mmCIF file of C-alpha atoms in Angstrom:
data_model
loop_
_atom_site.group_PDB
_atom_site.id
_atom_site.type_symbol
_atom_site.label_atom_id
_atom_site.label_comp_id
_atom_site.label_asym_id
_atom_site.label_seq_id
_atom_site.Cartn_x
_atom_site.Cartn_y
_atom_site.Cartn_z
ATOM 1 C CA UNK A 1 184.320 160.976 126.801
ATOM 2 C CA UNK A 2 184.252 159.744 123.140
ATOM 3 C CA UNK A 3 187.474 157.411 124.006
ATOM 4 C CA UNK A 4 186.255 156.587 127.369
ATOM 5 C CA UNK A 5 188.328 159.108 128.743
ATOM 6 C CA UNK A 6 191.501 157.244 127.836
ATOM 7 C CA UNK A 7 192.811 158.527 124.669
ATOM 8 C CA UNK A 8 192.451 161.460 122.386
ATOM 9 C CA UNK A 9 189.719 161.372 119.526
ATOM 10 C CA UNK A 10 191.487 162.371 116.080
ATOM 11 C CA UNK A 11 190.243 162.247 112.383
ATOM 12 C CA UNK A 12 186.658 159.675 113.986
ATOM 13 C CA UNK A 13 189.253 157.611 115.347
ATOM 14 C CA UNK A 14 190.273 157.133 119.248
ATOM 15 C CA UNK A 15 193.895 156.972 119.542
ATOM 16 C CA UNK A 16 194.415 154.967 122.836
ATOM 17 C CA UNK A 17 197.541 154.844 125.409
ATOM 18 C CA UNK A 18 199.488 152.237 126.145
ATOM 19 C CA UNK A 19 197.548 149.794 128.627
ATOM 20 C CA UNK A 20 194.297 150.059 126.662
ATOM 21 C CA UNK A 21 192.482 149.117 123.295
ATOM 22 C CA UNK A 22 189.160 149.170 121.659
ATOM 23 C CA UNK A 23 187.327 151.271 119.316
ATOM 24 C CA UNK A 24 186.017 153.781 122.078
ATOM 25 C CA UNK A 25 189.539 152.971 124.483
ATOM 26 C CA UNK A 26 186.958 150.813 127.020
ATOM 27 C CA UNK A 27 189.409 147.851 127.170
ATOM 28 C CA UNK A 28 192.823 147.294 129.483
ATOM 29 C CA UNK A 29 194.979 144.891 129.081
ATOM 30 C CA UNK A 30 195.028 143.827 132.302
ATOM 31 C CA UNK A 31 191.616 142.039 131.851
ATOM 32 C CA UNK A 32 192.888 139.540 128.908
ATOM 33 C CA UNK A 33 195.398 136.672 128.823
ATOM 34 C CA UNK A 34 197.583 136.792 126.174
ATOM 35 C CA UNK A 35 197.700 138.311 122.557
ATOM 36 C CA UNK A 36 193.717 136.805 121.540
ATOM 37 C CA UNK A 37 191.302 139.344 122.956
ATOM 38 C CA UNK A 38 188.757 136.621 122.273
ATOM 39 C CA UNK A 39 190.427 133.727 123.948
ATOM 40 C CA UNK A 40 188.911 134.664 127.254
ATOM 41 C CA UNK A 41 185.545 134.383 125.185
ATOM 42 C CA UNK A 42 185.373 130.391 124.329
ATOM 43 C CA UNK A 43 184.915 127.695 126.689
ATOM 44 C CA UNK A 44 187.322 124.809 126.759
ATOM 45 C CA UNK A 45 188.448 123.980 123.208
ATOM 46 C CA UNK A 46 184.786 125.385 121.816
ATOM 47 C CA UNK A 47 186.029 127.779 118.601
ATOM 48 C CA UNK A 48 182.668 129.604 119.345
ATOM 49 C CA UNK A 49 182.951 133.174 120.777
ATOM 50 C CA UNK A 50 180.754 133.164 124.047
ATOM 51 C CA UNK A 51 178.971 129.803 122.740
ATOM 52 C CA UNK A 52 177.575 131.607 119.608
ATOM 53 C CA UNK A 53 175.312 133.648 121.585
ATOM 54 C CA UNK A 54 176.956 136.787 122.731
ATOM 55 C CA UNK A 55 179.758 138.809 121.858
ATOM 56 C CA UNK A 56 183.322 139.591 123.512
ATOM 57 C CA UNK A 57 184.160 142.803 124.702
ATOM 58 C CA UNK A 58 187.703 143.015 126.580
ATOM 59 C CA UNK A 59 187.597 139.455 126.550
ATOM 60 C CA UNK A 60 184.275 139.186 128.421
ATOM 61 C CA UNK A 61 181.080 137.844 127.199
ATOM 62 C CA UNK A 62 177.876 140.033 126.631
ATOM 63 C CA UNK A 63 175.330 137.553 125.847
ATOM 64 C CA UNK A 64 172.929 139.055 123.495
ATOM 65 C CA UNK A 65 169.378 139.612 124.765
ATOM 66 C CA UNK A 66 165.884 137.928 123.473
ATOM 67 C CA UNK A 67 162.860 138.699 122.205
ATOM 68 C CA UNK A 68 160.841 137.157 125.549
ATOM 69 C CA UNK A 69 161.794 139.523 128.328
ATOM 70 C CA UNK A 70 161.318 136.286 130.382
ATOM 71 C CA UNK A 71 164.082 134.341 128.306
ATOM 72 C CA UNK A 72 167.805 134.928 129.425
ATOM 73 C CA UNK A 73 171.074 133.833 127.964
ATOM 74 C CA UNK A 74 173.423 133.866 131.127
ATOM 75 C CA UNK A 75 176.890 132.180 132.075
ATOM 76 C CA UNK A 76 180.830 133.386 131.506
ATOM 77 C CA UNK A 77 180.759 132.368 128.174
ATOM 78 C CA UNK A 78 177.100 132.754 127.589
ATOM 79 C CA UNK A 79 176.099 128.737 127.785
ATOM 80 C CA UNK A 80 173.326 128.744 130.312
ATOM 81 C CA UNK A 81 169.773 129.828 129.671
ATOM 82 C CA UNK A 82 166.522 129.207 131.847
ATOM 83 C CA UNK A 83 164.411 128.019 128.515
ATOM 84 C CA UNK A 84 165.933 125.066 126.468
ATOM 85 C CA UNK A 85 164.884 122.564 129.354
ATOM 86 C CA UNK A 86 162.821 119.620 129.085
ATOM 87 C CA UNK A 87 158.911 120.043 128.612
ATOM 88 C CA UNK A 88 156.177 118.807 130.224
ATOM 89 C CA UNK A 89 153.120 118.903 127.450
ATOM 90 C CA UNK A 90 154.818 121.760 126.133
ATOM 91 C CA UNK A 91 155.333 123.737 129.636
ATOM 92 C CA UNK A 92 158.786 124.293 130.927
ATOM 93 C CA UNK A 93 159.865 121.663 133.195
ATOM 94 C CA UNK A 94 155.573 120.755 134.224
ATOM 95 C CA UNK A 95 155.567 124.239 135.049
ATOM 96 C CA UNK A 96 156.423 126.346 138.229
ATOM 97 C CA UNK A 97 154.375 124.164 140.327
ATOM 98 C CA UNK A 98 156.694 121.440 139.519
ATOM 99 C CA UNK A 99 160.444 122.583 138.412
ATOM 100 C CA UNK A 100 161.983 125.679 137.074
ATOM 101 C CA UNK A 101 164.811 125.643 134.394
ATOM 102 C CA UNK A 102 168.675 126.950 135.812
ATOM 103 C CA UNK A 103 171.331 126.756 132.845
ATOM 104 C CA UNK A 104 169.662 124.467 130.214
ATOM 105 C CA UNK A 105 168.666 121.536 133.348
ATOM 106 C CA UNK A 106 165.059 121.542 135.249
ATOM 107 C CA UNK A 107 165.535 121.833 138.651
ATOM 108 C CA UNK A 108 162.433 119.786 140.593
ATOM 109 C CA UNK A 109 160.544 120.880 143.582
ATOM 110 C CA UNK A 110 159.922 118.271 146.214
ATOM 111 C CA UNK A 111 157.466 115.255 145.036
ATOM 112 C CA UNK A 112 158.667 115.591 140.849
ATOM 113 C CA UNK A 113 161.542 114.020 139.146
ATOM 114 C CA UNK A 114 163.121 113.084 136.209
ATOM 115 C CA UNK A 115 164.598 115.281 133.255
ATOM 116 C CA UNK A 116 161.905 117.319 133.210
ATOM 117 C CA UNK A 117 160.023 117.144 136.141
ATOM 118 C CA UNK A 118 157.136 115.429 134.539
ATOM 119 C CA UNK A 119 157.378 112.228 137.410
ATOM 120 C CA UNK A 120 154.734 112.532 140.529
ATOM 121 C CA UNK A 121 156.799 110.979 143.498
ATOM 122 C CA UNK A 122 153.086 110.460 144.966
ATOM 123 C CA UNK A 123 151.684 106.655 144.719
ATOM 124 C CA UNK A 124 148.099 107.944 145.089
ATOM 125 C CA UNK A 125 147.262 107.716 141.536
ATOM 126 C CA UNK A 126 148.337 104.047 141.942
ATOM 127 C CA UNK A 127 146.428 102.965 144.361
ATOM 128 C CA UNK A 128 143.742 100.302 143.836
ATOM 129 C CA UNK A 129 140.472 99.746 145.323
ATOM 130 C CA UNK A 130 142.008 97.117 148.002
ATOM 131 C CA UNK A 131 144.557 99.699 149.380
ATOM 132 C CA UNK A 132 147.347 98.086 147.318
ATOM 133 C CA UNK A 133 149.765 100.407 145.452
ATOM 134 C CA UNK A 134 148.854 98.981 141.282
ATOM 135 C CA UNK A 135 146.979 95.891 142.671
ATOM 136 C CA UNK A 136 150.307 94.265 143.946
ATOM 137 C CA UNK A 137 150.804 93.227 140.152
ATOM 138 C CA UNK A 138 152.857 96.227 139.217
ATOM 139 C CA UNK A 139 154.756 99.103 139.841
ATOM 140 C CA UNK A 140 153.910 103.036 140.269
ATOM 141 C CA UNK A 141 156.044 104.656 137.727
ATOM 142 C CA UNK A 142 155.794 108.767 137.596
ATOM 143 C CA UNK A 143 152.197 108.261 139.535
ATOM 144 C CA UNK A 144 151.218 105.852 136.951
ATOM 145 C CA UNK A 145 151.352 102.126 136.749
ATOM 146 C CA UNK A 146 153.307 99.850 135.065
ATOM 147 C CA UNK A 147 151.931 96.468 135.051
ATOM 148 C CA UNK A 148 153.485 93.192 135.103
ATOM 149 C CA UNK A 149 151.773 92.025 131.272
ATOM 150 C CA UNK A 150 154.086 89.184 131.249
ATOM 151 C CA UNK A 151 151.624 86.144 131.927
ATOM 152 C CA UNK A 152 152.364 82.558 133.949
ATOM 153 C CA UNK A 153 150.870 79.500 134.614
ATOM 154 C CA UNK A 154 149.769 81.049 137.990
ATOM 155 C CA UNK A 155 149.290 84.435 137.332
ATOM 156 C CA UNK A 156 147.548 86.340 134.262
ATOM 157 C CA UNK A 157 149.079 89.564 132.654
ATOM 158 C CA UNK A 158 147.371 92.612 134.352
ATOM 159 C CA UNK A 159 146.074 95.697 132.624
ATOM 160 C CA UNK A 160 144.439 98.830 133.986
ATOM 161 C CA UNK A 161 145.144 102.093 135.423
ATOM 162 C CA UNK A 162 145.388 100.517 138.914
ATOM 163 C CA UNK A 163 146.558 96.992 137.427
ATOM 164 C CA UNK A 164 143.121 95.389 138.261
ATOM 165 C CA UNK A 165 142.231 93.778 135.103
ATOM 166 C CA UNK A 166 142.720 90.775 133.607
ATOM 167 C CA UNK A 167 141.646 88.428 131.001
ATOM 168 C CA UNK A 168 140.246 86.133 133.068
ATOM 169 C CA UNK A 169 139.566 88.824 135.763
ATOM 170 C CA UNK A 170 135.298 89.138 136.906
ATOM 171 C CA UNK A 171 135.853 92.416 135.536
ATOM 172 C CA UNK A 172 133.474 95.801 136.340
ATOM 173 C CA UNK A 173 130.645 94.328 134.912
ATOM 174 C CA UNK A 174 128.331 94.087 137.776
ATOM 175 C CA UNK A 175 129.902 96.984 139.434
ATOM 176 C CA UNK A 176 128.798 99.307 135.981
ATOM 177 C CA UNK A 177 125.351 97.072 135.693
ATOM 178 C CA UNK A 178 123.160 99.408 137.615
ATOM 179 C CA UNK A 179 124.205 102.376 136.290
ATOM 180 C CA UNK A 180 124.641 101.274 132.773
ATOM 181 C CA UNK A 181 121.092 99.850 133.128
ATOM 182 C CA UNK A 182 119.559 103.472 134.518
ATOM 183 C CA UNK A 183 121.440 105.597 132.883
ATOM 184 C CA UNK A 184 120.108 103.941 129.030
ATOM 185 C CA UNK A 185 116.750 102.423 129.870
ATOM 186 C CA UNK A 186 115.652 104.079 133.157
ATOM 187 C CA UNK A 187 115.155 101.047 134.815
ATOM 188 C CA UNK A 188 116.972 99.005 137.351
ATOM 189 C CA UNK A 189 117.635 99.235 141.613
ATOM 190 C CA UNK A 190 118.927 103.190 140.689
ATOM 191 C CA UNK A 191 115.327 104.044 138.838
ATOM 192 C CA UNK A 192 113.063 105.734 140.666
ATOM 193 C CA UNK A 193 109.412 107.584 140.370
ATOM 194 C CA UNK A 194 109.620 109.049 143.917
ATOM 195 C CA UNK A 195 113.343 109.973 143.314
ATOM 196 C CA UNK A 196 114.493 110.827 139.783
ATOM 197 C CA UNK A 197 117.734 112.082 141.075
ATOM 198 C CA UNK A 198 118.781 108.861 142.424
ATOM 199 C CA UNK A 199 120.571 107.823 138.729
ATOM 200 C CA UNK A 200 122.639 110.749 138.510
ATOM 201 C CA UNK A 201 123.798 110.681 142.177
ATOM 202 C CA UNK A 202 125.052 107.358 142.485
ATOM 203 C CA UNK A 203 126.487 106.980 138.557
ATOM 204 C CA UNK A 204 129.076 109.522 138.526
ATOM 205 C CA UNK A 205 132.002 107.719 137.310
ATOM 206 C CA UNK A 206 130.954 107.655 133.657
ATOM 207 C CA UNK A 207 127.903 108.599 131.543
ATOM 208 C CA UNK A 208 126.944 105.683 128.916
ATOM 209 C CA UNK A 209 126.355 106.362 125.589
ATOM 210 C CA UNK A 210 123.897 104.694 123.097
ATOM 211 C CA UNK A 211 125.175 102.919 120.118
ATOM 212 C CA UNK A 212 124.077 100.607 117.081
ATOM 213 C CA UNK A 213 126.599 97.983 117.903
ATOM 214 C CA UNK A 214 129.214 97.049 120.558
ATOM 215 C CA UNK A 215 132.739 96.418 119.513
ATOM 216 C CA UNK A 216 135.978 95.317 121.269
ATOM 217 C CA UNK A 217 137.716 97.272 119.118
ATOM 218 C CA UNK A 218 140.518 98.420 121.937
ATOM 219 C CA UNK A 219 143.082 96.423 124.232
ATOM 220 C CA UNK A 220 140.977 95.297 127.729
ATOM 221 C CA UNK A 221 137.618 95.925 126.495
ATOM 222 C CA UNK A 222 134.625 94.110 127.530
ATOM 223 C CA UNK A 223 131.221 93.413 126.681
ATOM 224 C CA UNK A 224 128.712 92.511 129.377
ATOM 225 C CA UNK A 225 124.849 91.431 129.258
ATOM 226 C CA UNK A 226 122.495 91.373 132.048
ATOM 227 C CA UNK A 227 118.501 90.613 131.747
ATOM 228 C CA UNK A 228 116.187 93.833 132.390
ATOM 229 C CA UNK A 229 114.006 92.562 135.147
ATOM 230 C CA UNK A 230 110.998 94.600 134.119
ATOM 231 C CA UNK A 231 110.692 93.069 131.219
ATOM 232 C CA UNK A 232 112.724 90.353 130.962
ATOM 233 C CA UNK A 233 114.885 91.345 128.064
ATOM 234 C CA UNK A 234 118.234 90.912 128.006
ATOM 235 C CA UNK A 235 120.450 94.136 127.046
ATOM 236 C CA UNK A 236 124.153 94.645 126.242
ATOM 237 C CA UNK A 237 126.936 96.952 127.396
ATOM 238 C CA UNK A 238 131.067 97.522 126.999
ATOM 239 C CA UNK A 239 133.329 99.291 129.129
ATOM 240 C CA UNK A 240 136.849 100.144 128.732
ATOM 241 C CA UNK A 241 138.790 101.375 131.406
ATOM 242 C CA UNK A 242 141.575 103.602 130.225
ATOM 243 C CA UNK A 243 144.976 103.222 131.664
ATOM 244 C CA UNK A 244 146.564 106.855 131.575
ATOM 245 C CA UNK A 245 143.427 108.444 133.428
ATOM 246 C CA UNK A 246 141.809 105.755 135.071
ATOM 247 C CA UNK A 247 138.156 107.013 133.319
ATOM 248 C CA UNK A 248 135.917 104.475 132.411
ATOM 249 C CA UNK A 249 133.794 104.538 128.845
ATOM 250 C CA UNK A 250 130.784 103.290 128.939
ATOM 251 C CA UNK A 251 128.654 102.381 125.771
ATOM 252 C CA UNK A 252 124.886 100.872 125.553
ATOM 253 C CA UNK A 253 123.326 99.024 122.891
ATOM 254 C CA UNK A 254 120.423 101.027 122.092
ATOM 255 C CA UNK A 255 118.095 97.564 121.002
ATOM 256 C CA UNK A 256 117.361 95.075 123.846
ATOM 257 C CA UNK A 257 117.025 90.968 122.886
ATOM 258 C CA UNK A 258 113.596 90.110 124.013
ATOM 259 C CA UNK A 259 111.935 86.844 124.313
ATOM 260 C CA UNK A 260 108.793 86.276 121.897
ATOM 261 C CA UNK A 261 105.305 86.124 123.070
ATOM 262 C CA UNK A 262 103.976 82.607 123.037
ATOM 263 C CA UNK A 263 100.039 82.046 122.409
ATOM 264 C CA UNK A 264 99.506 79.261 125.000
ATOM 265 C CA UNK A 265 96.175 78.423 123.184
ATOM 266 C CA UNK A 266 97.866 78.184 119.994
ATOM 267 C CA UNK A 267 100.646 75.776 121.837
ATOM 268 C CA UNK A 268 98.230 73.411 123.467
ATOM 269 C CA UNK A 269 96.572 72.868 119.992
ATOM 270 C CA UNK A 270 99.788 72.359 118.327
ATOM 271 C CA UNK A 271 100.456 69.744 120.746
ATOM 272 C CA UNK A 272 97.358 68.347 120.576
ATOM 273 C CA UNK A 273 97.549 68.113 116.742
ATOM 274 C CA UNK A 274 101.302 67.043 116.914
ATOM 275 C CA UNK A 275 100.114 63.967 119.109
ATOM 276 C CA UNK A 276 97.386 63.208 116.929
ATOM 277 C CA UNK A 277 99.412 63.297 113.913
ATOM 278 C CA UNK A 278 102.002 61.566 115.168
ATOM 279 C CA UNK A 279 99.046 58.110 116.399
ATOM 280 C CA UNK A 280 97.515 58.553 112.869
ATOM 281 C CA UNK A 281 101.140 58.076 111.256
ATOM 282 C CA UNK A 282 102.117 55.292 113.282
ATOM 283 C CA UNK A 283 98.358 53.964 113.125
ATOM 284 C CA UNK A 284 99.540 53.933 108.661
ATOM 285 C CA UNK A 285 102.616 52.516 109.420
ATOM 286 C CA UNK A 286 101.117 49.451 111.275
ATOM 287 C CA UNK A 287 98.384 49.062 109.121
ATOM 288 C CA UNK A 288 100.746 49.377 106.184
ATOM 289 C CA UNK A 289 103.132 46.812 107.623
ATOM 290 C CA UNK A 290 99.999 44.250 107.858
ATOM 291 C CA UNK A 291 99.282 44.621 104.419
ATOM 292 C CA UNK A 292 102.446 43.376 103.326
ATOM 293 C CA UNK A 293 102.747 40.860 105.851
ATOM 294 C CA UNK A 294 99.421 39.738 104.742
ATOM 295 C CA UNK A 295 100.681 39.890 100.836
ATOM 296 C CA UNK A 296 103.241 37.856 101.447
ATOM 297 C CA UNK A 297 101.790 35.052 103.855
ATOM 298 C CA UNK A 298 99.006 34.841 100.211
ATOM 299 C CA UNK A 299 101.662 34.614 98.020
ATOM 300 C CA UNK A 300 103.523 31.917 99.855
ATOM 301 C CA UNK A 301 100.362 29.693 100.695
ATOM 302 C CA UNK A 302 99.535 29.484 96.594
ATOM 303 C CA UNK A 303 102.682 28.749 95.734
ATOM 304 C CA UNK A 304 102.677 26.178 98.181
ATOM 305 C CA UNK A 305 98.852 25.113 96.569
ATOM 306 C CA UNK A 306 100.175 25.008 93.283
ATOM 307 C CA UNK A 307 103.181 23.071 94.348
ATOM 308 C CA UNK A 308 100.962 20.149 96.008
ATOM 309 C CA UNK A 309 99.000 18.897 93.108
ATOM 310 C CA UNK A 310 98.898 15.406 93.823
ATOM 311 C CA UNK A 311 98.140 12.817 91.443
ATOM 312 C CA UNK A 312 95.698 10.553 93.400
ATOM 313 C CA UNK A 313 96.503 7.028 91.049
ATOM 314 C CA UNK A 314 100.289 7.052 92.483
ATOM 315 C CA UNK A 315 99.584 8.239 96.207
ATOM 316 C CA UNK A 316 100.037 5.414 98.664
ATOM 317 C CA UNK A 317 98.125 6.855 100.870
ATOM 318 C CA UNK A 318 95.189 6.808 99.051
ATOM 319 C CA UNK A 319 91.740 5.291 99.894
ATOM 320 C CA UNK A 320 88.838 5.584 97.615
ATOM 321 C CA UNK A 321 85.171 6.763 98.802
ATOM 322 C CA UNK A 322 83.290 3.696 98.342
ATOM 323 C CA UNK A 323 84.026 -0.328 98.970
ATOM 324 C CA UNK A 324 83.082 -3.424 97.802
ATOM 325 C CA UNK A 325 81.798 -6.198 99.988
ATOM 326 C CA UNK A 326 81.023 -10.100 98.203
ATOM 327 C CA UNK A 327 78.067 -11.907 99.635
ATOM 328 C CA UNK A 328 79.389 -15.705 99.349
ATOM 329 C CA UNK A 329 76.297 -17.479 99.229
ATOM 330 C CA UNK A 330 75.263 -15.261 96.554
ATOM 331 C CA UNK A 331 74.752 -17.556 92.982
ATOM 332 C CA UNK A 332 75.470 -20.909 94.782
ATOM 333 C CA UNK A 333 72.996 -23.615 94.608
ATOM 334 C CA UNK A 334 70.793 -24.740 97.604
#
């Protein structure tokens, strides 16, 4: 029993016939090729003895065991396993929903492919709000979308989960208005006294958060600004519609641009006052014009005085105030 019941145990040692070998006898010689017991043991030209992970007895593999009962080290010369596979987030092949793992490979079940089952055969992840698998403007990848981002002259570069944004797209923001708008300020068509559930039915999709500021600071996002019709201020929103997930984030400017309160009283007198302002300055601007009109019509008529002294001896044209009549009978004799 202590030689395997083919030789004779001597001294601690077995002493084996001819036809067998080993320490206990177990191994015959009819089970090996050759003088190397371990040649039987290494695949192809491999110098590794049952691929490092087993050892040979009689020129067969025993793969060792390991630590997980649910790991095993299988295969002639000990090269297959059913856990170095691809993962999927860290699970095995996506899981057993999606693939097991058969000698180091994932095998997929129907509807998953690729190395390690990770890719959704399904297009219904893809599809877009008009029916169309990624918009038409793309293709559904491993249930996701792969857009076409390189723009033309007739076509933009799409963006999206769905492939349903663009730069110069309308965008979501009058689709995300109302909800943005009741969800922040509780006002707006989805605000209601009689029904204060009507909000949180109808806005599911996202809930908007409140923030200081609003900042494009990622790829596709957008700022939108509506007016609040009950009281006419205008408030602010951005949305950014993530393209693994299709979720939309929603954020709200907490402060609201409002339109100042004008006095109309105080308006009608300031127009009042800028009219009459305005007559008295031109009624200063006239008068001040006249002046030196005036100033300069004096100045010119006594220089023209003080040019026209004439001197009345040499003017031709000259006739004195009195004359001189002769009577011509006066001193004759009669």
């Amino acid at each position: 029993m202590q030689c395997s019941y083919n030789g004779t145990y001597e001294c601690g040692i077995c002493t084996c016939p001819p036809g067998t070998f080993g320490k206990f006898c177990e191994c015959s010689t009819d089970s090996i090729t050759g003088l190397d017991e371990e040649a039987g043991c290494r695949q192809g030209n491999s110098s590794l003895v049952c691929s490092g992970r087993g050892r040979c007895v009689c020129g067969q593999c025993q793969c060792f065991p390991r630590p997980n009962s649910d790991e095993n080290v299988y295969g002639k010369y000990c090269e297959c396993d059913n856990f170095s596979c691809d993962r999927v987030n860290g699970i095995l092949c996506g899981g057993p929903t999606q693939g097991s793992c058969e000698c180091g490979n994932c095998v997929c079940k129907p509807g998953w492919t690729g190395t390690d089952c990770g890719c959704s055969e399904s297009t219904e992840s893809c599809m877009a709000k008009n029916g169309k698998i990624c918009n038409g403007k793309g293709k559904c990848v491993c249930g996701k979308c792969v857009c076409d981002v390189e723009a033309t002259p007739d076509a933009p570069a799409y963006y999206g989960a769905t492939c349903e944004n663009c730069p110069t797209c309308p965008g979501l923001c009058y689709a995300l208005k109302s909800c943005a708008q009741c969800q922040a300020f509780g006002t707006g068509e989805l605000s209601s006294d009689e029904d204060p559930s009507l909000c949180a039915r109808n806005c599911t999709l996202f809930n908007a958060t409140h923030v200081d500021e609003l900042y494009e600071d990622q790829p596709g996002e957008k700022i939108c600004q509506f007016r609040d019709e009950s009281d006419f201020c205008t408030f602010f929103f951005s949305y950014y519609d993530h393209p693994r997930d299709g979720s939309v984030q929603v954020e709200v400017k907490k402060t609201k641009v409002c339109p100042e309160i004008v006095n109309a009283w105080a308006l009608i007198l300031g127009i009042i006052l800028a009219i009459l302002a305005v007559g008295v300055a031109l009624l200063l601007i006239w008068k001040l014009l006249t002046l030196i009109h005036d100033r300069k019509q004096l100045a010119k008529f006594n220089a023209e005085v003080e040019n026209a002294r004439w001197d009345t001896s040499g003017n031709p044209i000259f006739r004195p105030a009195t004359n001189t009549y002769k009577n011509p009978v006066y001193g004759s004799n009669k």
